[in-house]
Short mmCIF file of C-alpha atoms in Angstrom, two decimals:
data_model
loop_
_atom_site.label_atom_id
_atom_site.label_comp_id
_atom_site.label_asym_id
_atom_site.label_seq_id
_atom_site.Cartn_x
_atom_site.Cartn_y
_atom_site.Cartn_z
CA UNK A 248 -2.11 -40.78 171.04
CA UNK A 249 -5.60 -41.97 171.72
CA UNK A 250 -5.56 -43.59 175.19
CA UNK A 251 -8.15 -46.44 176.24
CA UNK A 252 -9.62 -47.58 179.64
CA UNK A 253 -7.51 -50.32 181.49
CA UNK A 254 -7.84 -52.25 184.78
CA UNK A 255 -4.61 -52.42 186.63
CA UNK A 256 -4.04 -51.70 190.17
CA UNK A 257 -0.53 -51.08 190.12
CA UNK A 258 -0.95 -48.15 187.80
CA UNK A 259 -0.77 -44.74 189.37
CA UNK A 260 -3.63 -43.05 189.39
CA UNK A 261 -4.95 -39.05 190.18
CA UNK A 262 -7.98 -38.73 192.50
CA UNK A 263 -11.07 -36.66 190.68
CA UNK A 264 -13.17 -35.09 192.66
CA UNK A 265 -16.00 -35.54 191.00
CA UNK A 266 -19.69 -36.41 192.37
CA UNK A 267 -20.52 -38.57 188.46
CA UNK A 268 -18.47 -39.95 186.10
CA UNK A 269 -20.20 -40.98 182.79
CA UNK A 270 -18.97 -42.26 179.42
CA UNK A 271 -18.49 -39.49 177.36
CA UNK A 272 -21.95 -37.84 175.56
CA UNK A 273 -22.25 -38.58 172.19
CA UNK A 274 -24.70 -36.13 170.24
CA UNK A 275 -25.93 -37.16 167.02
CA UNK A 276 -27.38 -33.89 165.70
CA UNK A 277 -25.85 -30.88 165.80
CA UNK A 278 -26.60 -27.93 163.21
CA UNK A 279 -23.81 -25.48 164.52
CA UNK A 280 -22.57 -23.68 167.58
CA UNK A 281 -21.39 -20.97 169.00
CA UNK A 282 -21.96 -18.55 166.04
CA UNK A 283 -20.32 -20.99 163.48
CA UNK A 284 -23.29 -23.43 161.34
CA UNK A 285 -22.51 -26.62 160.14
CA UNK A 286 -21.99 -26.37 156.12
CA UNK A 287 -19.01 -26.53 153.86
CA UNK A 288 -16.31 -24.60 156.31
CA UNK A 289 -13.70 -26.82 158.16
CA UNK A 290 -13.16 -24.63 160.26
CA UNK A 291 -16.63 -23.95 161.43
CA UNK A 292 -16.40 -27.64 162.31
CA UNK A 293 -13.47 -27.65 164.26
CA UNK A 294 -14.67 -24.77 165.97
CA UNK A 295 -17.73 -26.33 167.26
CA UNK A 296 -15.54 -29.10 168.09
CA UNK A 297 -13.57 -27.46 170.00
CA UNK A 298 -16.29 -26.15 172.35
CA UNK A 299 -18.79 -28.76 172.59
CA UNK A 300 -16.58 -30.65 175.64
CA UNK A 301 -17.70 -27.90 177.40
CA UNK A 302 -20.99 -29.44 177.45
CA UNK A 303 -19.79 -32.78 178.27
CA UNK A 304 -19.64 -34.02 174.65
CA UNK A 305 -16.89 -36.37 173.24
CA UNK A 306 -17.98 -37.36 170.10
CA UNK A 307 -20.68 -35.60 167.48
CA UNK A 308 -22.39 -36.01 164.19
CA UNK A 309 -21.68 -32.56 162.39
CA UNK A 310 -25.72 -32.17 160.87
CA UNK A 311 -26.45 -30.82 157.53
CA UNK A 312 -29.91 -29.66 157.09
CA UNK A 313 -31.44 -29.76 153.56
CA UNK A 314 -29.51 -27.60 150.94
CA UNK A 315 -29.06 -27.45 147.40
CA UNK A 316 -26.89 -30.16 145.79
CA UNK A 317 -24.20 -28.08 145.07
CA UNK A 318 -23.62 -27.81 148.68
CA UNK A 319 -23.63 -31.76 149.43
CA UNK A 320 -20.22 -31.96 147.14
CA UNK A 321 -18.71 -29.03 148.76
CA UNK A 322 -19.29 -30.44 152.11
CA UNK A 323 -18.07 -34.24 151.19
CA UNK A 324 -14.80 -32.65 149.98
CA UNK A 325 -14.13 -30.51 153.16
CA UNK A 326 -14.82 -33.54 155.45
CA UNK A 327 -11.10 -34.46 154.80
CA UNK A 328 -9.66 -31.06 156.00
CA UNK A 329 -11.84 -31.51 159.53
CA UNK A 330 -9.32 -31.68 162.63
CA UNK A 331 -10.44 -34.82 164.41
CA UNK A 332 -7.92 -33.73 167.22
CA UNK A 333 -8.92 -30.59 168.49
CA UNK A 334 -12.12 -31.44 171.01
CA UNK A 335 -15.13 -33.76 170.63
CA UNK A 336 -14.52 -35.90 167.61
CA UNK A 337 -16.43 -35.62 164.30
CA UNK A 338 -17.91 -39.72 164.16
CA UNK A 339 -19.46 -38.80 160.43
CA UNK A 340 -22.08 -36.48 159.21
CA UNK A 341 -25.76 -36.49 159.52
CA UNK A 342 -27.70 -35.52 156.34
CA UNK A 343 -31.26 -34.26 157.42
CA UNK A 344 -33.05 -34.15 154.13
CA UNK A 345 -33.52 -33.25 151.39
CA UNK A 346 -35.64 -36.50 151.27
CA UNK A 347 -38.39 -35.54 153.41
CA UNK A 348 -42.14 -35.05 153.28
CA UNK A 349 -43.43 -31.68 152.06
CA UNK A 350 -45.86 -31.81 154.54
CA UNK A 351 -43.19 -32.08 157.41
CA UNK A 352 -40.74 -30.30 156.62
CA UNK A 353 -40.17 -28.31 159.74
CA UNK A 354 -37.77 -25.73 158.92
CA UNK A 355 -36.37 -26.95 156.20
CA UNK A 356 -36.35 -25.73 152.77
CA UNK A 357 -39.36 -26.82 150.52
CA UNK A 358 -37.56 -25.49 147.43
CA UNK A 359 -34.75 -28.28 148.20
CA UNK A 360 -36.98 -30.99 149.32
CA UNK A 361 -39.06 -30.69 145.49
CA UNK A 362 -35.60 -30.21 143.73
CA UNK A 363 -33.88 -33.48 145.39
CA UNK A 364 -33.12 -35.63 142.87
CA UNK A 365 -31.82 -39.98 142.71
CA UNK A 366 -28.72 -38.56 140.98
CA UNK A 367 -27.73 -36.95 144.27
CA UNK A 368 -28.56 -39.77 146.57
CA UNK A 369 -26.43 -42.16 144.37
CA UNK A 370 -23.81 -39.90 144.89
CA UNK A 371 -23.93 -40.21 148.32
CA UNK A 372 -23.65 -44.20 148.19
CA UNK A 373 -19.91 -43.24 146.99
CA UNK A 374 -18.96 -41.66 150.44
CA UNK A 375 -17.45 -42.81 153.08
CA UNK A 376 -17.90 -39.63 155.51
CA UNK A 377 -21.96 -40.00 155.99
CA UNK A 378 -22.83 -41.98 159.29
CA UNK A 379 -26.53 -41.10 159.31
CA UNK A 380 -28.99 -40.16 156.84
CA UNK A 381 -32.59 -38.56 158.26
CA UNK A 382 -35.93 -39.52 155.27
CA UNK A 383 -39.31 -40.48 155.11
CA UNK A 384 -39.53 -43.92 154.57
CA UNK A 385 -43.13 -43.20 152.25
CA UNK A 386 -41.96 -40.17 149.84
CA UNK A 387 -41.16 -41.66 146.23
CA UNK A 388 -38.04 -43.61 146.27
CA UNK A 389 -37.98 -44.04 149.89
CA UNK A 390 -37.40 -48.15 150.10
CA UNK A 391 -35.03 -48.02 147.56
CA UNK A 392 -32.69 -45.32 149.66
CA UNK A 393 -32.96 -47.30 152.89
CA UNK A 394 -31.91 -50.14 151.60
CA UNK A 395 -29.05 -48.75 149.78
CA UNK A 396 -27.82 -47.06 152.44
CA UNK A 397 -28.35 -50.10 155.07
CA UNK A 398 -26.27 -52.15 152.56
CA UNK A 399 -23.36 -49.17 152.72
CA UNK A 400 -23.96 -49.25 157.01
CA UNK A 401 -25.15 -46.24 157.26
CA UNK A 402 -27.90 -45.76 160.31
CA UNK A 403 -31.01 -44.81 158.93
CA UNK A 404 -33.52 -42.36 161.05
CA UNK A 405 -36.99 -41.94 160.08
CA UNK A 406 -37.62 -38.60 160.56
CA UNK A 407 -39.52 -35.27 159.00
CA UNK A 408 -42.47 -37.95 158.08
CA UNK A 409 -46.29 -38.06 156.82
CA UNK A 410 -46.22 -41.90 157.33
CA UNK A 411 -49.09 -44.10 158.30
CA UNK A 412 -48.22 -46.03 160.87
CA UNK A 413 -48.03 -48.98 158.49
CA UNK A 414 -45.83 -46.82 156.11
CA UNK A 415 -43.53 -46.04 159.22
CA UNK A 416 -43.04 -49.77 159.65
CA UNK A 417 -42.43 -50.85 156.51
CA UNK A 418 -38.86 -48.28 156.82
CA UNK A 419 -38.03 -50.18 159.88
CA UNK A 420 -38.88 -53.63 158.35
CA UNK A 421 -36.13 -52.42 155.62
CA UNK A 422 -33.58 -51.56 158.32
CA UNK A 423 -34.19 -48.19 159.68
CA UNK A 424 -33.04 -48.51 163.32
CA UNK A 425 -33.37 -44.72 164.62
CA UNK A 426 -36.52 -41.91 164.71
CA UNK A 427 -35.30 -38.19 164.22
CA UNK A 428 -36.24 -36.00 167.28
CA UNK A 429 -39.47 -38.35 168.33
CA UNK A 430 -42.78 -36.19 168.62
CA UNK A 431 -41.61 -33.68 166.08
CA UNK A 432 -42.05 -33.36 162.30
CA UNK A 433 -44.38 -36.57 162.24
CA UNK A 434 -47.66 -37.53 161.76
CA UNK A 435 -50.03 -37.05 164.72
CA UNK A 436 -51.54 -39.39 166.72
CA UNK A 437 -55.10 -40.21 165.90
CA UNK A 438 -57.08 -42.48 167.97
CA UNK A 439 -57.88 -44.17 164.29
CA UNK A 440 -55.11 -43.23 162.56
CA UNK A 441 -52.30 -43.95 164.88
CA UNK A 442 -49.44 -42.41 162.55
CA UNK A 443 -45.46 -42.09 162.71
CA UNK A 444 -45.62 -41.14 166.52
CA UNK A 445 -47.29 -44.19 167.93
CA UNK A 446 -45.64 -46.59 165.61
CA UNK A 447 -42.06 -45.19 166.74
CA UNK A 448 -43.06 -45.54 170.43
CA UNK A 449 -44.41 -49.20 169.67
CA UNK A 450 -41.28 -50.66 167.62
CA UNK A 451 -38.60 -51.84 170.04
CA UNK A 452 -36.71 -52.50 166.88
CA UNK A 453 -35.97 -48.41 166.76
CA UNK A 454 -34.53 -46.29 169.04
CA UNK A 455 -35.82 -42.80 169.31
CA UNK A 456 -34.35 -39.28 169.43
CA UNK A 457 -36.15 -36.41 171.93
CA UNK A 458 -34.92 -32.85 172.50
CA UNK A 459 -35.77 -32.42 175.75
CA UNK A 460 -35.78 -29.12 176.24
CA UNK A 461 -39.32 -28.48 177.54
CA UNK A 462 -40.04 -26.65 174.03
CA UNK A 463 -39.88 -29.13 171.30
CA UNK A 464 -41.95 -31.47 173.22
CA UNK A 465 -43.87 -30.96 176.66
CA UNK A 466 -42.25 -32.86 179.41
CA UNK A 467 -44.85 -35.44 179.93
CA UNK A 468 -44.79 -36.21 176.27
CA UNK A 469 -41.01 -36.76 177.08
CA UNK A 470 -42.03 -39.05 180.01
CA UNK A 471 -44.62 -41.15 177.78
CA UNK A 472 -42.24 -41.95 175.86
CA UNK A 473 -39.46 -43.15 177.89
CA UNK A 474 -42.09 -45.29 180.05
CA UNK A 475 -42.98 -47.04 176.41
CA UNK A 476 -39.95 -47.19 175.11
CA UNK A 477 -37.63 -47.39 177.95
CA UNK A 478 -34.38 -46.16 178.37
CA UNK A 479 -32.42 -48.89 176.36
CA UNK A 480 -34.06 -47.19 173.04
CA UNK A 481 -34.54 -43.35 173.90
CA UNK A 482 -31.76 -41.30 172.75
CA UNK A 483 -31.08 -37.63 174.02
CA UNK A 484 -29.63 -35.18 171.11
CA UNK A 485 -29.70 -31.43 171.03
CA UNK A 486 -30.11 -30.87 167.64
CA UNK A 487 -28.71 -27.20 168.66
CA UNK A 488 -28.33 -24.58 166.10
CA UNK A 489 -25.92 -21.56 165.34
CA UNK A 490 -26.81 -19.43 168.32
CA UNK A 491 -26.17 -22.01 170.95
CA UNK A 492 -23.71 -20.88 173.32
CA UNK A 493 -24.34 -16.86 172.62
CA UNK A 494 -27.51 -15.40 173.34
CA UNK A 495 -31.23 -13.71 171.96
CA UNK A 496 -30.37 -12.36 168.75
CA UNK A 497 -31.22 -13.32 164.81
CA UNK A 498 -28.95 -15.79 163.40
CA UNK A 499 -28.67 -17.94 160.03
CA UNK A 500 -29.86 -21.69 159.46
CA UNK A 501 -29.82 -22.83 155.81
CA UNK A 502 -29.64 -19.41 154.78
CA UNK A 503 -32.89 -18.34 156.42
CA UNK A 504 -33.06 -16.06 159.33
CA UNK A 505 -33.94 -17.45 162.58
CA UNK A 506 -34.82 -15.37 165.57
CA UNK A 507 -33.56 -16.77 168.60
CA UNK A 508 -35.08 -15.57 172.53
CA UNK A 509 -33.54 -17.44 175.87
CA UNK A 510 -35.54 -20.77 175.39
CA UNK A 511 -36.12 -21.05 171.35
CA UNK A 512 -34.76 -20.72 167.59
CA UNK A 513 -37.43 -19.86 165.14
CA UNK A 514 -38.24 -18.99 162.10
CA UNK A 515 -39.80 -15.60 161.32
CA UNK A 516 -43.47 -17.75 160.92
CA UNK A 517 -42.97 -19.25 164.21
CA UNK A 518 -41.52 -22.77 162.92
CA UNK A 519 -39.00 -24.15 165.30
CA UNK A 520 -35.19 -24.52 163.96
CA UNK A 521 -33.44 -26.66 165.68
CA UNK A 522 -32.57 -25.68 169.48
CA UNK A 523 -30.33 -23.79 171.51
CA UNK A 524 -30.29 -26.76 174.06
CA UNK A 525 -26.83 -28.15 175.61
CA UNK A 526 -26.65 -32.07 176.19
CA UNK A 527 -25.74 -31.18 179.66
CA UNK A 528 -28.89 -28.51 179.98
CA UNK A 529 -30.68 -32.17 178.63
CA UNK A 530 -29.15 -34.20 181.41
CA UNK A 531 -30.46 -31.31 183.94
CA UNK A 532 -33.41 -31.30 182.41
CA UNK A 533 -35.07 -35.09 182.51
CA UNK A 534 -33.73 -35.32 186.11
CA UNK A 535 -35.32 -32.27 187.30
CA UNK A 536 -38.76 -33.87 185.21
CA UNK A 537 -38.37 -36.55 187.59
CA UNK A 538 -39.12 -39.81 185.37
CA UNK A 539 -35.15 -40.82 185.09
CA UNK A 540 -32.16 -40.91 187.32
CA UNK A 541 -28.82 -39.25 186.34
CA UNK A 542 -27.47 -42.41 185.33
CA UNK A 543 -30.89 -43.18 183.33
CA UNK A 544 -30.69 -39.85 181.53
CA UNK A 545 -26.84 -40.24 180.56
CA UNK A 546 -27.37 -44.00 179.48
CA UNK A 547 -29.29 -42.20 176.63
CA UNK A 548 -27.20 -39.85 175.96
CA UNK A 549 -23.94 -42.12 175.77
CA UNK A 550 -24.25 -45.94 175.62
CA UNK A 551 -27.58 -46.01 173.38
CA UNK A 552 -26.25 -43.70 170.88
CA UNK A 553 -22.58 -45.38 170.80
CA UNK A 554 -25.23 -48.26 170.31
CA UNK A 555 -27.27 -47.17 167.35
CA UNK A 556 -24.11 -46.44 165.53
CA UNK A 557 -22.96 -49.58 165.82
CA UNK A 558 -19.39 -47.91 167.81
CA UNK A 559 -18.05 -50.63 170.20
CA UNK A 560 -15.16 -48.23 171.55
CA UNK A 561 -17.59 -45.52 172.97
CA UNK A 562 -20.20 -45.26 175.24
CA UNK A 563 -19.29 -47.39 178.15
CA UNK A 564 -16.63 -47.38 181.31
CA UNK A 565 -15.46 -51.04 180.83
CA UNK A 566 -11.70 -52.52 179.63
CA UNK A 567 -11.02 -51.82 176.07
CA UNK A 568 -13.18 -48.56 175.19
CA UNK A 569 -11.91 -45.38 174.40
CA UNK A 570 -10.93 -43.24 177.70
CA UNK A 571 -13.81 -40.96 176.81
CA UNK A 572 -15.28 -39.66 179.69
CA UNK A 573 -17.50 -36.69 181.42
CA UNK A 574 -16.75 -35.54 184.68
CA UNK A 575 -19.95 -34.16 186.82
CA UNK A 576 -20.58 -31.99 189.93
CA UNK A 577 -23.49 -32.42 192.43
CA UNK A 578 -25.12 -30.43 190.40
CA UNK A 579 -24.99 -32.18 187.40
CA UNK A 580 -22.48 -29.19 185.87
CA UNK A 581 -19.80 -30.02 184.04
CA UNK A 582 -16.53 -30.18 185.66
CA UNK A 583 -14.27 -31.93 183.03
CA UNK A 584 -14.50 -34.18 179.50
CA UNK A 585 -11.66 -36.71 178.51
CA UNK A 586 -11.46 -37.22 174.98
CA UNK A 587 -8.94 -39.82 173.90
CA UNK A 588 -7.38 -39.43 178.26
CA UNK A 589 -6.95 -36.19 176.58
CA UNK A 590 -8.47 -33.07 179.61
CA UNK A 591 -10.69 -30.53 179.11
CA UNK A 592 -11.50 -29.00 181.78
CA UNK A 593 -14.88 -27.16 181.39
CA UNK A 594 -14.10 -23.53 180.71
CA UNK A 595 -15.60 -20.52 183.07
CA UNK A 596 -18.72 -18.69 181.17
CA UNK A 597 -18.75 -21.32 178.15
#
């Protein structure tokens, strides 16, 4: 039974003592966990589910990053057998590619991005499981797929992008409403050729991912862009990866190896993939950069996400919404997540 938030004083009630309490955090890009990568396994799902409200998350957007399209069929058909029950809840998947720009690619695979083909994306206008799709709004094609997918409601993010700044635009004049992790995988900023960077931070019809995790983008990159942007459009995701949760070791993304220290996933040429950041290391982390309060930092990592996906029973404490909620110390640790009313308390060395 899925419990929501009520206002009644006669109710009985249990005193938390707790220094915060936030809407639950809602993370919309998450690669994999706790050795287990998101792919075409159920139960790698559920088992990231399962641990993420240790981190103060209540809801997630299980991530696919670019893959052949034999996998996209496998992983549509095991979306069905996910446990929606057992911890933060799946919302829908994020597909991160395979329409992206060569030149931008990141970590993902180039061999994919060249093979992808329109027979695959149609396929994907026939599912109801996808909740947001990452392209670049200027590779071949690239109107035609934001406007299919706008017309389905599916969010589209403008991400992994060689776009003019004008190019960038012309996405969100189509209905792109999101920018995949801000600062990364775009087109640099030129004083003369402004790119995908400045015309994110300039739109206030987009709201824009950061990792902020002090590798992916230098804290005062993270602070320019919350003072142009504000924190009404700033979103905070992790975009964590397999080894999140363990420790230094070498791990698997996509099939390629990824060598992982205690600040950074990358690949053996250096390339970063993905992050080994918690959204409640995130929270810690603007606060201690000192351009947000706590309450700033987790209005971007709950009510503007809840927002972007278009969720009206998530992402704020008020009458109606799901009892979704994240307990906090002084410390800004996490002490407890209610998902559904349902506890979790946060579990010792997790």
């Amino acid at each position: 039974m899925q419990r929501k938030l009520v206002s009644d004083g006669s109710l009985p009630a249990e005193v938390v003592d707790a220094a915060i309490i936030s809407p639950g955090m809602i993370d919309l890009q998450v690669n994999g966990a706790i050795g287990h990568e998101v792919r075409d396994r159920p139960a790698d799902v559920d088992a990231i589910s399962t641990w993420l409200p240790n981190t103060g998350v209540s809801a997630w957007l299980p991530t696919i990053v670019t893959a052949d399209e034999a996998l996209y069929s496998r992983v549509f058909q095991a979306w069905s057998e996910i446990d929606v029950a057992v911890g933060a809840m799946p919302l829908g998947l994020h597909l991160e590619g395979p329409f992206l720009s060569a030149a931008r690619k990141g970590a993902h695979q180039l061999r994919y991005i060249e093979a992808a083909t329109d027979a695959l994306f149609d396929s994907w206008l026939e599912q109801e499981s996808i909740a947001l799709v990452t392209l670049a709004p200027e590779r071949e094609g690239g109107h035609r797929r934001i406007r299919h997918l706008v017309e389905r409601g599916v969010v589209v993010s403008l991400g992994h992008t060689d776009a003019t700044s004008e190019q960038f635009r012309e996405g969100v004049d189509l209905g792109a409403t999101k920018a995949t992790h801000l600062f990364n995988a775009m087109s640099p900023v030129h004083h003369r050729d402004p790119g995908a960077m400045v015309a994110a931070m300039l739109d206030d019809r987009l709201s824009a991912g950061i990792i902020p995790d002090g590798v992916h983008a230098h804290p005062d990159m993270i602070r320019l862009a919350i003072r142009t942007k504000g924190v009404d459009r700033m979103i905070v995701v992790s975009d964590m990866m397999t080894a999140t949760g363990l420790g230094p070791g070498t791990y698997a993304l996509s099939g390629q190896s990824v060598r992982v220290d205690n600040i950074s996933a990358r690949l053996e040429d250096g390339t970063l993939a993905g992050s080994i950041l918690t959204m409640d290391e995130a929270i810690r982390n603007l606060v201690e950069w000192g351009e947000v309060t706590p309450a700033q930092a987790l209005h971007m990592a709950t009510t503007v996400p809840a927002r972007v996906l278009r969720d009206t029973t998530r992402g704020e404490i008020v009458p109606g919404r799901r009892a979704d909620l994240t307990l906090w110390n002084d410390d800004l640790t996490v002490s407890e997540t209610l998902i559904g009313g349902r506890r979790f308390p946060t579990r010792e060395g997790a």
